[in-house]
PDB file of C-alpha atoms in Angstrom:
ATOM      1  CA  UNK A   1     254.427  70.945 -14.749  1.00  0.00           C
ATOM      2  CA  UNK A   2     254.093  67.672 -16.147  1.00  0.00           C
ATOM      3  CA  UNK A   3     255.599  65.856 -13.101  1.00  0.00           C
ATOM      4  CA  UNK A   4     252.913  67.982 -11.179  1.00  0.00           C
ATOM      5  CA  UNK A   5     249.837  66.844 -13.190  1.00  0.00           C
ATOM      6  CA  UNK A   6     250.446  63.013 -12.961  1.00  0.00           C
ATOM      7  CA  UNK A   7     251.239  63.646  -9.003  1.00  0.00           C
ATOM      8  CA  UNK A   8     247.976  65.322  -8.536  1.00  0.00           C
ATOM      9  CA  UNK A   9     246.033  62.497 -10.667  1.00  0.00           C
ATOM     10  CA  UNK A  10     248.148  60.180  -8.616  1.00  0.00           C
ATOM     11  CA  UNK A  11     246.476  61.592  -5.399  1.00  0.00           C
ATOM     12  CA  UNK A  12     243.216  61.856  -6.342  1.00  0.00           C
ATOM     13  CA  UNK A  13     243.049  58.525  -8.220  1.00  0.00           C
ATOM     14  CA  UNK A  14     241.815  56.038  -5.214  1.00  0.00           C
ATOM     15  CA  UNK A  15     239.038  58.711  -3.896  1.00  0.00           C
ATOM     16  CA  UNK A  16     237.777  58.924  -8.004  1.00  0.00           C
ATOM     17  CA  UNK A  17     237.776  55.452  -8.393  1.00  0.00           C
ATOM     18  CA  UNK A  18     235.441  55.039  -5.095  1.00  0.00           C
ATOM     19  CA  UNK A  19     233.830  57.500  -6.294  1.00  0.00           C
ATOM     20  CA  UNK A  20     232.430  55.784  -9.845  1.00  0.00           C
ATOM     21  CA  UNK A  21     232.420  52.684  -8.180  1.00  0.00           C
ATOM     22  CA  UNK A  22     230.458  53.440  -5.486  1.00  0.00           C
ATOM     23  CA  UNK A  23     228.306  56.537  -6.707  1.00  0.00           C
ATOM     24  CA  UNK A  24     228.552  57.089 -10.537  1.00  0.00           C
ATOM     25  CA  UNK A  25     228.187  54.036 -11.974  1.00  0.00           C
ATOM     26  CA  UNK A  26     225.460  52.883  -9.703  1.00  0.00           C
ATOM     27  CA  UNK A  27     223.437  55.563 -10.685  1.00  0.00           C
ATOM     28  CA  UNK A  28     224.279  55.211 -14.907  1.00  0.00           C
ATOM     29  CA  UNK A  29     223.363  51.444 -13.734  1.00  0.00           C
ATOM     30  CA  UNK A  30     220.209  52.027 -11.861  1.00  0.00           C
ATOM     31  CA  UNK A  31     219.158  54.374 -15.179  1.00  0.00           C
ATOM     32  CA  UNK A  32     219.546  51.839 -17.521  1.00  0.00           C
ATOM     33  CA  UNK A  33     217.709  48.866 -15.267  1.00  0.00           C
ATOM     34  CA  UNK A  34     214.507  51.600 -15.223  1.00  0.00           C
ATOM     35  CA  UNK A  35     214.690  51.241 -18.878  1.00  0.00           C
ATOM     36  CA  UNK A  36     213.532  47.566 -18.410  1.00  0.00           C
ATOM     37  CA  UNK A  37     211.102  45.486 -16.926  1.00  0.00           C
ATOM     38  CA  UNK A  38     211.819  43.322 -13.926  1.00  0.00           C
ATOM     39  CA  UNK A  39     213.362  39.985 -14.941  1.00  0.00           C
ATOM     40  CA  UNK A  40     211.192  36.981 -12.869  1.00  0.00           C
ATOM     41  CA  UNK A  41     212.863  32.623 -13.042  1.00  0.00           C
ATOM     42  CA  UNK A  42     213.588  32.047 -16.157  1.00  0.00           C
ATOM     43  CA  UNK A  43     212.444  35.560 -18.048  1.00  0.00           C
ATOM     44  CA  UNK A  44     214.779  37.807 -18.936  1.00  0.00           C
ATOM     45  CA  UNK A  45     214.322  41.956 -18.771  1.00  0.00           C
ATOM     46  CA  UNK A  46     212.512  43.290 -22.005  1.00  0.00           C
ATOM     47  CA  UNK A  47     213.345  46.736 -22.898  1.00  0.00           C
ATOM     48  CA  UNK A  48     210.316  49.188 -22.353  1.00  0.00           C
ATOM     49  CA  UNK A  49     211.737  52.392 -22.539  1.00  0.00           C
ATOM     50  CA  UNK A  50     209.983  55.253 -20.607  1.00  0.00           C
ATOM     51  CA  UNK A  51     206.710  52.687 -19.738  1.00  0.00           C
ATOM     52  CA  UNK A  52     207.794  52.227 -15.802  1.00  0.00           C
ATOM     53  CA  UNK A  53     207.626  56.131 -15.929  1.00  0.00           C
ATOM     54  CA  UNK A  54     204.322  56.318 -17.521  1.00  0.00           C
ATOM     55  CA  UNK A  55     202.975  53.813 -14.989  1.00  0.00           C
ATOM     56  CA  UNK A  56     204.654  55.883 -12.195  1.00  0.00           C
ATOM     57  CA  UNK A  57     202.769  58.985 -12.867  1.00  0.00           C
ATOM     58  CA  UNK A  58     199.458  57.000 -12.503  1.00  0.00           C
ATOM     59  CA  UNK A  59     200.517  55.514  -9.382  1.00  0.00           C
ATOM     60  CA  UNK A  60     198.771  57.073  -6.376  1.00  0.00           C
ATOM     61  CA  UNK A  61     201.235  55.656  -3.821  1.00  0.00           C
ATOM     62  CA  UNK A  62     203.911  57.814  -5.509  1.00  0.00           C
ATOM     63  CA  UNK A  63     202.392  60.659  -5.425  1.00  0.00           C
ATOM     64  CA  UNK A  64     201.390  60.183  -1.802  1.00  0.00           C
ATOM     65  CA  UNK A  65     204.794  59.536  -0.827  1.00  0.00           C
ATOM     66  CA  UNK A  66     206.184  62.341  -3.188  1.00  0.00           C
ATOM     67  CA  UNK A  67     203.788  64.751  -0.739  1.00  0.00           C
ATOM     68  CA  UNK A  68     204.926  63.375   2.312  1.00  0.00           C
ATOM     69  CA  UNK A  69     208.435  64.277   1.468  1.00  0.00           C
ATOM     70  CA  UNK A  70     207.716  67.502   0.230  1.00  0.00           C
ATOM     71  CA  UNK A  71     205.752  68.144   3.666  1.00  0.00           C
ATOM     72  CA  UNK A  72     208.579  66.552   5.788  1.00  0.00           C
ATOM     73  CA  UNK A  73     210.702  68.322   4.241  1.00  0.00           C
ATOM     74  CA  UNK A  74     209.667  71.623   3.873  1.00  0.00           C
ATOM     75  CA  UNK A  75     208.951  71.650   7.838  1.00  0.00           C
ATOM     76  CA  UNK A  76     212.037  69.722   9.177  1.00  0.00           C
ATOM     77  CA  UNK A  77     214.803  71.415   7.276  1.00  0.00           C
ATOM     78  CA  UNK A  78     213.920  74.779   8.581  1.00  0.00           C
ATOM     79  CA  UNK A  79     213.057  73.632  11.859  1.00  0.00           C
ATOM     80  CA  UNK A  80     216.253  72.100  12.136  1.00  0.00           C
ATOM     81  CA  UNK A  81     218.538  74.817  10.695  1.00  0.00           C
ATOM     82  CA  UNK A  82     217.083  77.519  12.930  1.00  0.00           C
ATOM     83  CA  UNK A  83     216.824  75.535  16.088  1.00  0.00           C
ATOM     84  CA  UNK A  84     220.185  74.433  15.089  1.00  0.00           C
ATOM     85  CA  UNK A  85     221.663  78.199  14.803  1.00  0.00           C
ATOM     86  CA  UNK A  86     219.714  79.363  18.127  1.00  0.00           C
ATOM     87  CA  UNK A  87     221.630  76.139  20.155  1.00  0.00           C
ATOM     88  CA  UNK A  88     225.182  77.000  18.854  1.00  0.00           C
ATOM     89  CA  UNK A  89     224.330  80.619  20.126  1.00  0.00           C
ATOM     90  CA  UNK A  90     222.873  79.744  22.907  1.00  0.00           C
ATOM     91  CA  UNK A  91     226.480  77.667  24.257  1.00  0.00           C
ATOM     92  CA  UNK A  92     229.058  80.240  22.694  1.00  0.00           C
ATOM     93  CA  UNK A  93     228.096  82.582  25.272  1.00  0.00           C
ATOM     94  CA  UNK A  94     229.518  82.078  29.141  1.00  0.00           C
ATOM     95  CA  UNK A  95     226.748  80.470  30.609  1.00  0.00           C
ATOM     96  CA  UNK A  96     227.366  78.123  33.516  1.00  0.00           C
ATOM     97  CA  UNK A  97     227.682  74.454  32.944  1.00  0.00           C
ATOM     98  CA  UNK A  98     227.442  74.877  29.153  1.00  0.00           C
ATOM     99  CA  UNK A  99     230.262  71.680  28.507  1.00  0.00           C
ATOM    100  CA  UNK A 100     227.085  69.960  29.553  1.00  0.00           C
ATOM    101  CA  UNK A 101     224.629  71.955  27.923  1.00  0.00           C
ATOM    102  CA  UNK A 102     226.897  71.449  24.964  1.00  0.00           C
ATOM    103  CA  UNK A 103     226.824  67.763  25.733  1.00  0.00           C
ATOM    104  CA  UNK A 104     222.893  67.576  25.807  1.00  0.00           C
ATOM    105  CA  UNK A 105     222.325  69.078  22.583  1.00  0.00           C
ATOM    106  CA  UNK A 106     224.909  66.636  20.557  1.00  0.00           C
ATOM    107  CA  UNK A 107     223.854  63.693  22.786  1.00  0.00           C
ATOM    108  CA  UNK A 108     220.640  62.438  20.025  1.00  0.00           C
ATOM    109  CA  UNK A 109     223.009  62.706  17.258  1.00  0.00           C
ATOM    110  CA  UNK A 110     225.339  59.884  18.964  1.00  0.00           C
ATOM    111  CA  UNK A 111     222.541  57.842  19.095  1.00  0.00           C
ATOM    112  CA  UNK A 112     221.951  55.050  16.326  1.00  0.00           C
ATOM    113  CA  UNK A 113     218.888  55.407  14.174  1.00  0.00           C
ATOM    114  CA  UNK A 114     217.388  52.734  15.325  1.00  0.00           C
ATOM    115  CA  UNK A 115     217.715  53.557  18.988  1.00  0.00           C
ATOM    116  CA  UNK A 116     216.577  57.025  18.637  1.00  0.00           C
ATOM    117  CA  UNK A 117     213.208  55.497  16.478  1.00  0.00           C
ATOM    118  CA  UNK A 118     212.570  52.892  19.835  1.00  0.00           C
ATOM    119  CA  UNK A 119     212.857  55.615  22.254  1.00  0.00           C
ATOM    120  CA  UNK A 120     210.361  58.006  20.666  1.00  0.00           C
ATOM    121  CA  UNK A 121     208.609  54.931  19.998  1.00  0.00           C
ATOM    122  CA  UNK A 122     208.006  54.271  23.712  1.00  0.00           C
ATOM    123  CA  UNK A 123     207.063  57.997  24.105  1.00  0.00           C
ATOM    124  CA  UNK A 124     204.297  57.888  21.510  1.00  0.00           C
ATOM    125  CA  UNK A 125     202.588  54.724  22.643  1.00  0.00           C
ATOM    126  CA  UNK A 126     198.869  55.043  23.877  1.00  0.00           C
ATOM    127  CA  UNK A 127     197.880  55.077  27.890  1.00  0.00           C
ATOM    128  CA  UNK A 128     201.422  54.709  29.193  1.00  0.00           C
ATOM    129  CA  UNK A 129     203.965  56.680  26.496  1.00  0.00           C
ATOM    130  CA  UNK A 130     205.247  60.164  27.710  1.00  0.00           C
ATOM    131  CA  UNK A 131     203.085  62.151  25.551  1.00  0.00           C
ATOM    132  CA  UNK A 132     200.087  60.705  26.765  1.00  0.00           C
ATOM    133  CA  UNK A 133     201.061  61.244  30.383  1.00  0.00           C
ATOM    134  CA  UNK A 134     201.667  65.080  29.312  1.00  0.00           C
ATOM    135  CA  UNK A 135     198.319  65.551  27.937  1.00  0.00           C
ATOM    136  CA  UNK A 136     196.779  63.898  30.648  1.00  0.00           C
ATOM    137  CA  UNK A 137     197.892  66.398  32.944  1.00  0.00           C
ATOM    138  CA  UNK A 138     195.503  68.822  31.172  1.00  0.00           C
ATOM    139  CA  UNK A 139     192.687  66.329  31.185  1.00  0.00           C
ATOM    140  CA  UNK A 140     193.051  65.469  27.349  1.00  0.00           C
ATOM    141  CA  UNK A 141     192.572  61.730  26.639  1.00  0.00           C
ATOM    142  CA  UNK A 142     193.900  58.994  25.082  1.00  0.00           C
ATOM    143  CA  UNK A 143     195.298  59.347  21.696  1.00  0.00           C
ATOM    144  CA  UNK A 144     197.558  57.288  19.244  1.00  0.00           C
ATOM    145  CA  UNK A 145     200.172  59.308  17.786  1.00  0.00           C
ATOM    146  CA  UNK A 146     201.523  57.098  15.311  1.00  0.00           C
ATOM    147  CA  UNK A 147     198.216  55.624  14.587  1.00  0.00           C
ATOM    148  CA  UNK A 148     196.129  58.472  13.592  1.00  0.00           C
ATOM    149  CA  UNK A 149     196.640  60.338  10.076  1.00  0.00           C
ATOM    150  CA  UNK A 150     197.034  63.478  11.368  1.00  0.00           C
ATOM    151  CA  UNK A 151     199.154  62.871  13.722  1.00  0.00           C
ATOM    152  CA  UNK A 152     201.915  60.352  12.406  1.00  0.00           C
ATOM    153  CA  UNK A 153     203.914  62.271  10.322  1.00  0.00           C
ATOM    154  CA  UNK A 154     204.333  65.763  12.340  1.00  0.00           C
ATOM    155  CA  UNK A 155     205.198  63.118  15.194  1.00  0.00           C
ATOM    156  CA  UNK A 156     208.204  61.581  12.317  1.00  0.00           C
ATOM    157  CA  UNK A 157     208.917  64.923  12.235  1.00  0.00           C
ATOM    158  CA  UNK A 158     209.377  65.835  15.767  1.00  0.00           C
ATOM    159  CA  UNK A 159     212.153  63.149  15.824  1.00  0.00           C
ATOM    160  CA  UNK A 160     213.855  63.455  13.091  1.00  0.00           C
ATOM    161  CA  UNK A 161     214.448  67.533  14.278  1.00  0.00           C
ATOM    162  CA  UNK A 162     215.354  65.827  17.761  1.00  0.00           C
ATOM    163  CA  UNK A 163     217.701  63.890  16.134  1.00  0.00           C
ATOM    164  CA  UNK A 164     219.439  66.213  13.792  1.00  0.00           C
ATOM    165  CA  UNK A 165     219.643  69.850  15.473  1.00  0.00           C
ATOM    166  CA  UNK A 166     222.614  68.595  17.414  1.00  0.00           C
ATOM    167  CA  UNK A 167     224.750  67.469  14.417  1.00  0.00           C
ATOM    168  CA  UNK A 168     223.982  71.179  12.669  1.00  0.00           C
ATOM    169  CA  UNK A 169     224.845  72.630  15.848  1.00  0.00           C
ATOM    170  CA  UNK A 170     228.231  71.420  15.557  1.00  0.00           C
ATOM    171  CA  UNK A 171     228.805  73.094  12.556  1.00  0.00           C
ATOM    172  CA  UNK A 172     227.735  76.446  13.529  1.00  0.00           C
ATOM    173  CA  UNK A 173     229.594  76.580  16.790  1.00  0.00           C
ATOM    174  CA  UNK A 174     232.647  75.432  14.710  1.00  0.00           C
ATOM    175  CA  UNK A 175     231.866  78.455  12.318  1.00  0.00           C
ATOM    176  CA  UNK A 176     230.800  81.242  15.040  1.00  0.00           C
ATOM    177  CA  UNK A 177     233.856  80.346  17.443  1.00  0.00           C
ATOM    178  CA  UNK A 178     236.097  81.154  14.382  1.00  0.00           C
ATOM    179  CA  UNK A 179     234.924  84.552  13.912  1.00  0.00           C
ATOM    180  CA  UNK A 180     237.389  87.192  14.774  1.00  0.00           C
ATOM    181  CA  UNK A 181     236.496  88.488  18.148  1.00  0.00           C
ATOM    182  CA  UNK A 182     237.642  91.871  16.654  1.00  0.00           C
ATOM    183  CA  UNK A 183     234.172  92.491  14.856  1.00  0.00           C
ATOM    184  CA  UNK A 184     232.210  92.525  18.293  1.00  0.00           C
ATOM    185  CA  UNK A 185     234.186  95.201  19.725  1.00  0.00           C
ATOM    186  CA  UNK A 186     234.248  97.348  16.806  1.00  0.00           C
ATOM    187  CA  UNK A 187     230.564  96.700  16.791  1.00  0.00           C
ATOM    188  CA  UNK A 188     230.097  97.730  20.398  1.00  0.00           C
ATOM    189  CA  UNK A 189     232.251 100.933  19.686  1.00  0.00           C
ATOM    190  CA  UNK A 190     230.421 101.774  16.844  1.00  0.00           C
ATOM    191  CA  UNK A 191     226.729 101.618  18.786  1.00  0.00           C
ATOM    192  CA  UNK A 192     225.462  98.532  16.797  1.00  0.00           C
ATOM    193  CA  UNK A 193     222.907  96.728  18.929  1.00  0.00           C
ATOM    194  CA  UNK A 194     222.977  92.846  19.083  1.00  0.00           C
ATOM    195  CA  UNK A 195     220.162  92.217  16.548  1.00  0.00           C
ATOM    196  CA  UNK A 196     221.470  94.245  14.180  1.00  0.00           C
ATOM    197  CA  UNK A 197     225.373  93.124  14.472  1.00  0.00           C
ATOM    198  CA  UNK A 198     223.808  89.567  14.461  1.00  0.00           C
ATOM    199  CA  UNK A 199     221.651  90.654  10.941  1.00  0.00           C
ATOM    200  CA  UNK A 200     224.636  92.123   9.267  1.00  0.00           C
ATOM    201  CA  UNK A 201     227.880  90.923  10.466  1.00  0.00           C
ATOM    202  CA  UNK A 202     226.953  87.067  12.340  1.00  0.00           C
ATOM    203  CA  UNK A 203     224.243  85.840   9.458  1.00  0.00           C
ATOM    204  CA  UNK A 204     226.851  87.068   6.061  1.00  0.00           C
ATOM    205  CA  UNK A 205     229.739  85.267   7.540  1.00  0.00           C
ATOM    206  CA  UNK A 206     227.680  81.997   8.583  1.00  0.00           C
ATOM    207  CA  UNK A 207     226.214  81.507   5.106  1.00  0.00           C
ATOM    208  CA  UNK A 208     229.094  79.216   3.626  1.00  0.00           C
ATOM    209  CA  UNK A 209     228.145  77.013   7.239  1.00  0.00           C
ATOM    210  CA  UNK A 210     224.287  77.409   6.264  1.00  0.00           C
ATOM    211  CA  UNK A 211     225.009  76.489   2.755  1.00  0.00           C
ATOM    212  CA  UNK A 212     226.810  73.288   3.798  1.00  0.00           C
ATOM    213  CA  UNK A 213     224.067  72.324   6.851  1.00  0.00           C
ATOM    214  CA  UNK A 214     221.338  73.014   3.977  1.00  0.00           C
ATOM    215  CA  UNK A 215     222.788  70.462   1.420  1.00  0.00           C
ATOM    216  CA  UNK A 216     223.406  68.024   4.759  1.00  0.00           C
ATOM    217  CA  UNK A 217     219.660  68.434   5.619  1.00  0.00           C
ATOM    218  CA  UNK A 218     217.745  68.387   1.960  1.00  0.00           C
ATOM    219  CA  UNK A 219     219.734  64.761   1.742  1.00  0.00           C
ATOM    220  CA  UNK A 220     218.654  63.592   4.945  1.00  0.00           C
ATOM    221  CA  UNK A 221     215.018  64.778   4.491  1.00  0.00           C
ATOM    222  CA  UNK A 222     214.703  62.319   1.490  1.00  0.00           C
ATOM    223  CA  UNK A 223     217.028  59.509   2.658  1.00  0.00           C
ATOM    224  CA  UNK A 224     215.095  58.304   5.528  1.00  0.00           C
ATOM    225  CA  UNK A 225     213.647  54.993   6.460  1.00  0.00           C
ATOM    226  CA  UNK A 226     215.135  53.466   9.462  1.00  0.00           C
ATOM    227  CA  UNK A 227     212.971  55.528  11.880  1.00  0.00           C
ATOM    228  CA  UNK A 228     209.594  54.783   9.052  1.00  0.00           C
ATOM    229  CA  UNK A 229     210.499  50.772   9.256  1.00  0.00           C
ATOM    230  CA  UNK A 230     210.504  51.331  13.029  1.00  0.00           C
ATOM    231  CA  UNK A 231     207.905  53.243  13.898  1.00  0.00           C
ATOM    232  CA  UNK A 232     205.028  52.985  11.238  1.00  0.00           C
ATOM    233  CA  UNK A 233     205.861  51.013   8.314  1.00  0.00           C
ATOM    234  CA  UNK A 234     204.238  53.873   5.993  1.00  0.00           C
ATOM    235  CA  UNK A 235     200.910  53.895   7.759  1.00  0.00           C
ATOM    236  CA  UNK A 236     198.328  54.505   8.301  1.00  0.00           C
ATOM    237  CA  UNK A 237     196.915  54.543   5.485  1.00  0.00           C
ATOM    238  CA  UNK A 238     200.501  55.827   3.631  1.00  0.00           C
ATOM    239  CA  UNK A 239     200.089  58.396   6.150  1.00  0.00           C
ATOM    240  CA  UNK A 240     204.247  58.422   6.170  1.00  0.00           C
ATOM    241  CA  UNK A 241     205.085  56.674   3.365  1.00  0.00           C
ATOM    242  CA  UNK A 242     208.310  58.712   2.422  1.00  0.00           C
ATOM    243  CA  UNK A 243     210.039  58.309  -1.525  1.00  0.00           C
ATOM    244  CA  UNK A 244     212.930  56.160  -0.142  1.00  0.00           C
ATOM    245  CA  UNK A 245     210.788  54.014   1.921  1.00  0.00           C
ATOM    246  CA  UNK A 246     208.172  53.298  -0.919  1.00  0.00           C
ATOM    247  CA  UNK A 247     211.494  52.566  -2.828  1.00  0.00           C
ATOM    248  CA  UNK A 248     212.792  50.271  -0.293  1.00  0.00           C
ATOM    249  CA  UNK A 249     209.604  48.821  -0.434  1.00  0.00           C
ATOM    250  CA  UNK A 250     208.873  48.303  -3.587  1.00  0.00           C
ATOM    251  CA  UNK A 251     212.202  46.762  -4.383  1.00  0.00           C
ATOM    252  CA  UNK A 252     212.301  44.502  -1.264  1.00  0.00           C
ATOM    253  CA  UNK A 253     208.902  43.401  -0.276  1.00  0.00           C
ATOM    254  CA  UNK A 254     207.525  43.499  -3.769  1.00  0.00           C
ATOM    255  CA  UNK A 255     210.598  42.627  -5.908  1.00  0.00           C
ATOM    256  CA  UNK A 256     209.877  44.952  -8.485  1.00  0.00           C
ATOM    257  CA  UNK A 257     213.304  46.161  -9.113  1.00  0.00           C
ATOM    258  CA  UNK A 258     212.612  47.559 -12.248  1.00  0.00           C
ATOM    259  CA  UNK A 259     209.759  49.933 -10.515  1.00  0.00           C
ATOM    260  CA  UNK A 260     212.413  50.582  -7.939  1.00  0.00           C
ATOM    261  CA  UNK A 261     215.039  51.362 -10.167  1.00  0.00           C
ATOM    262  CA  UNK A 262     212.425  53.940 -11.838  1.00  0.00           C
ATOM    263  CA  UNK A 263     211.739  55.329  -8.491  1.00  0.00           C
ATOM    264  CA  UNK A 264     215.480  55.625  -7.642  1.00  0.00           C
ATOM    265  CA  UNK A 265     216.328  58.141 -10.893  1.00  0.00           C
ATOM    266  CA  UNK A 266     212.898  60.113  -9.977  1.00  0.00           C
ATOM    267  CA  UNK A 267     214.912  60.714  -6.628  1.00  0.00           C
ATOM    268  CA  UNK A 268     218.058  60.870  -8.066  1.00  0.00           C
ATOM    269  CA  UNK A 269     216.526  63.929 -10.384  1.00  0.00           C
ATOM    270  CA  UNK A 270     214.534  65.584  -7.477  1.00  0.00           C
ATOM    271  CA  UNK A 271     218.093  65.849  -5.039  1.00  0.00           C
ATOM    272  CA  UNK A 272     219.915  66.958  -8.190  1.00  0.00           C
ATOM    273  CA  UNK A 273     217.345  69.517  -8.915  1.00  0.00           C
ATOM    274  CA  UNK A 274     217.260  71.196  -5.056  1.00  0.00           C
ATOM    275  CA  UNK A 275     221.527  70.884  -5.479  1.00  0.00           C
ATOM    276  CA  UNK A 276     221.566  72.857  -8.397  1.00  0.00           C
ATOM    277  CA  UNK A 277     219.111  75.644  -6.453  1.00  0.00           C
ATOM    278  CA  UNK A 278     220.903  75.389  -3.528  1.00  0.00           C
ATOM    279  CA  UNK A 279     224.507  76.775  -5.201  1.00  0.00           C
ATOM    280  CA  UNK A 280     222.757  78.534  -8.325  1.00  0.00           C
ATOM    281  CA  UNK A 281     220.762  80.483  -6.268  1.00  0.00           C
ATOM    282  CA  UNK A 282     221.534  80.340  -2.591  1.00  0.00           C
ATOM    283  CA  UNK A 283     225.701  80.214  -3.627  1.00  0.00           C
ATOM    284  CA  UNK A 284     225.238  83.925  -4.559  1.00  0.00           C
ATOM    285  CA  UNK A 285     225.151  84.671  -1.401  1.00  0.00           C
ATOM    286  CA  UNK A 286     227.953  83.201   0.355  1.00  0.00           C
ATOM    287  CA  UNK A 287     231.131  84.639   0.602  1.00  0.00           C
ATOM    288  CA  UNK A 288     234.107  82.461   1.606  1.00  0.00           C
ATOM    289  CA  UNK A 289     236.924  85.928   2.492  1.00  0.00           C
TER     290      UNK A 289
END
């Protein structure tokens, strides 16, 4: 049994150590630097306690940000999911050419970040971009996407469900093509139309899949900036000033690491709060057998 123990530690060992190297103590080390102001030349970090926290909750950019997010997120994670589910439906049945089909859906998520945020770029610009061309089928007129309030962030939102349905859908074909064929037909014999076999017998035994796509897409609603630096830059106005961009931002272009550092834990907290909902409360209904 012994023998047993130290082989299992003995496995484990170079994924923990990557693990607190890379993930735990960074975070135990970002905590601590919040507790401090931001050393400048010659001046050393004083220890302030909870002041950059106090300051935080008077900052206006914050909260701005922390809105965004909570907008962007609450729209693009169930956009995603669902489109996601209706995709990985759509090519498990026998429709012709659905390799391609199959193909097109997973195609954006190949695509690097920064690639995907130039080509959407090119179909938001004024006059000439795609959308523009749409609307001015229907005798709208000019308008700038990314440049208008209203607009910019439902337009970061349309790419960033673009971008991601396709990587979900993955998952869920994996999960639906491993369902025993056996249920349909007992189904069928039974009288069970396909809404109601899909509501009782499909939805139960894709919630471990949904589970896992959820945590996947609450993580990448507050972990982007590649398509904000592209695209907008936060504007206008902090129009789409997201929490990791402002903390990107305020660590980089500012150099206030210490205010960065702050904002980092305030993130850290939020994604372990939604974690600890997701499998406290949406766990209880998943069953793995």
């Amino acid at each position: 049994m012994r023998r047993e123990t130290l082989q299992a530690w003995a496995l484990i060992l170079p994924a923990l150590v990557l693990l607190v190297a890379f993930t735990h103590w960074p975070a135990v080390a970002t905590l601590v630097d919040s507790l401090y102001t931001t050393p400048k030349g010659s001046r050393p970090p004083r220890f302030v306690g909870v002041e950059n926290y106090v300051a935080l909750m008077d900052d206006p950019v914050f909260w701005r940000a922390l809105h965004n997010n909570a907008v962007y997120a609450l729209v693009t994670i169930p956009a995603s999911v669902v489109l996601a589910l209706l995709m990985a439906l759509a090519v498990n049945t026998a429709l012709p050419g659905r390799p391609l089909l199959r193909m097109a859906y997973f195609t954006p998520t190949m695509l690097p970040m920064i690639a995907v945020a130039n080509i959407w770029l090119f179909f938001f610009t004024p006059d000439y971009g795609l959308f523009d061309r749409i609307v001015g089928v229907f005798g709208m007129g000019r308008h700038n996407w990314l440049g208008d309030a209203a607009t910019a962030l439902p337009a970061m939102m349309a790419v960033a469900v673009w971008k991601e349905a396709g990587f979900f859908m993955i998952f869920y074909l994996a999960a639906l093509q491993a369902m025993p064929p056996d249920l349909k037909e007992a189904a069928s014999l039974e009288g069970s139309s396909r809404w109601n076999f899909f509501r009782r017998v499909t939805l139960p035994l894709l919630m471990p899949t949904t589970l896992f796509v959820l945590v996947n897409a609450v993580i990448n609603a507050f972990r982007l900036v590649d398509h904000v630096v592209v695209m907008t830059r936060g504007g206008p106005d902090n129009a789409t000033t997201l929490l990791l961009y402002y903390i990107y931002e305020t660590g980089f272009r500012f150099w206030d690491t210490a205010m960065a550092a702050t904002l980092t834990v305030v993130l850290l907290a939020l994604l372990g709060t939604l974690a600890i909902f997701q499998f406290g409360v949406l766990g209880r209904r998943v069953h793995y057998r």
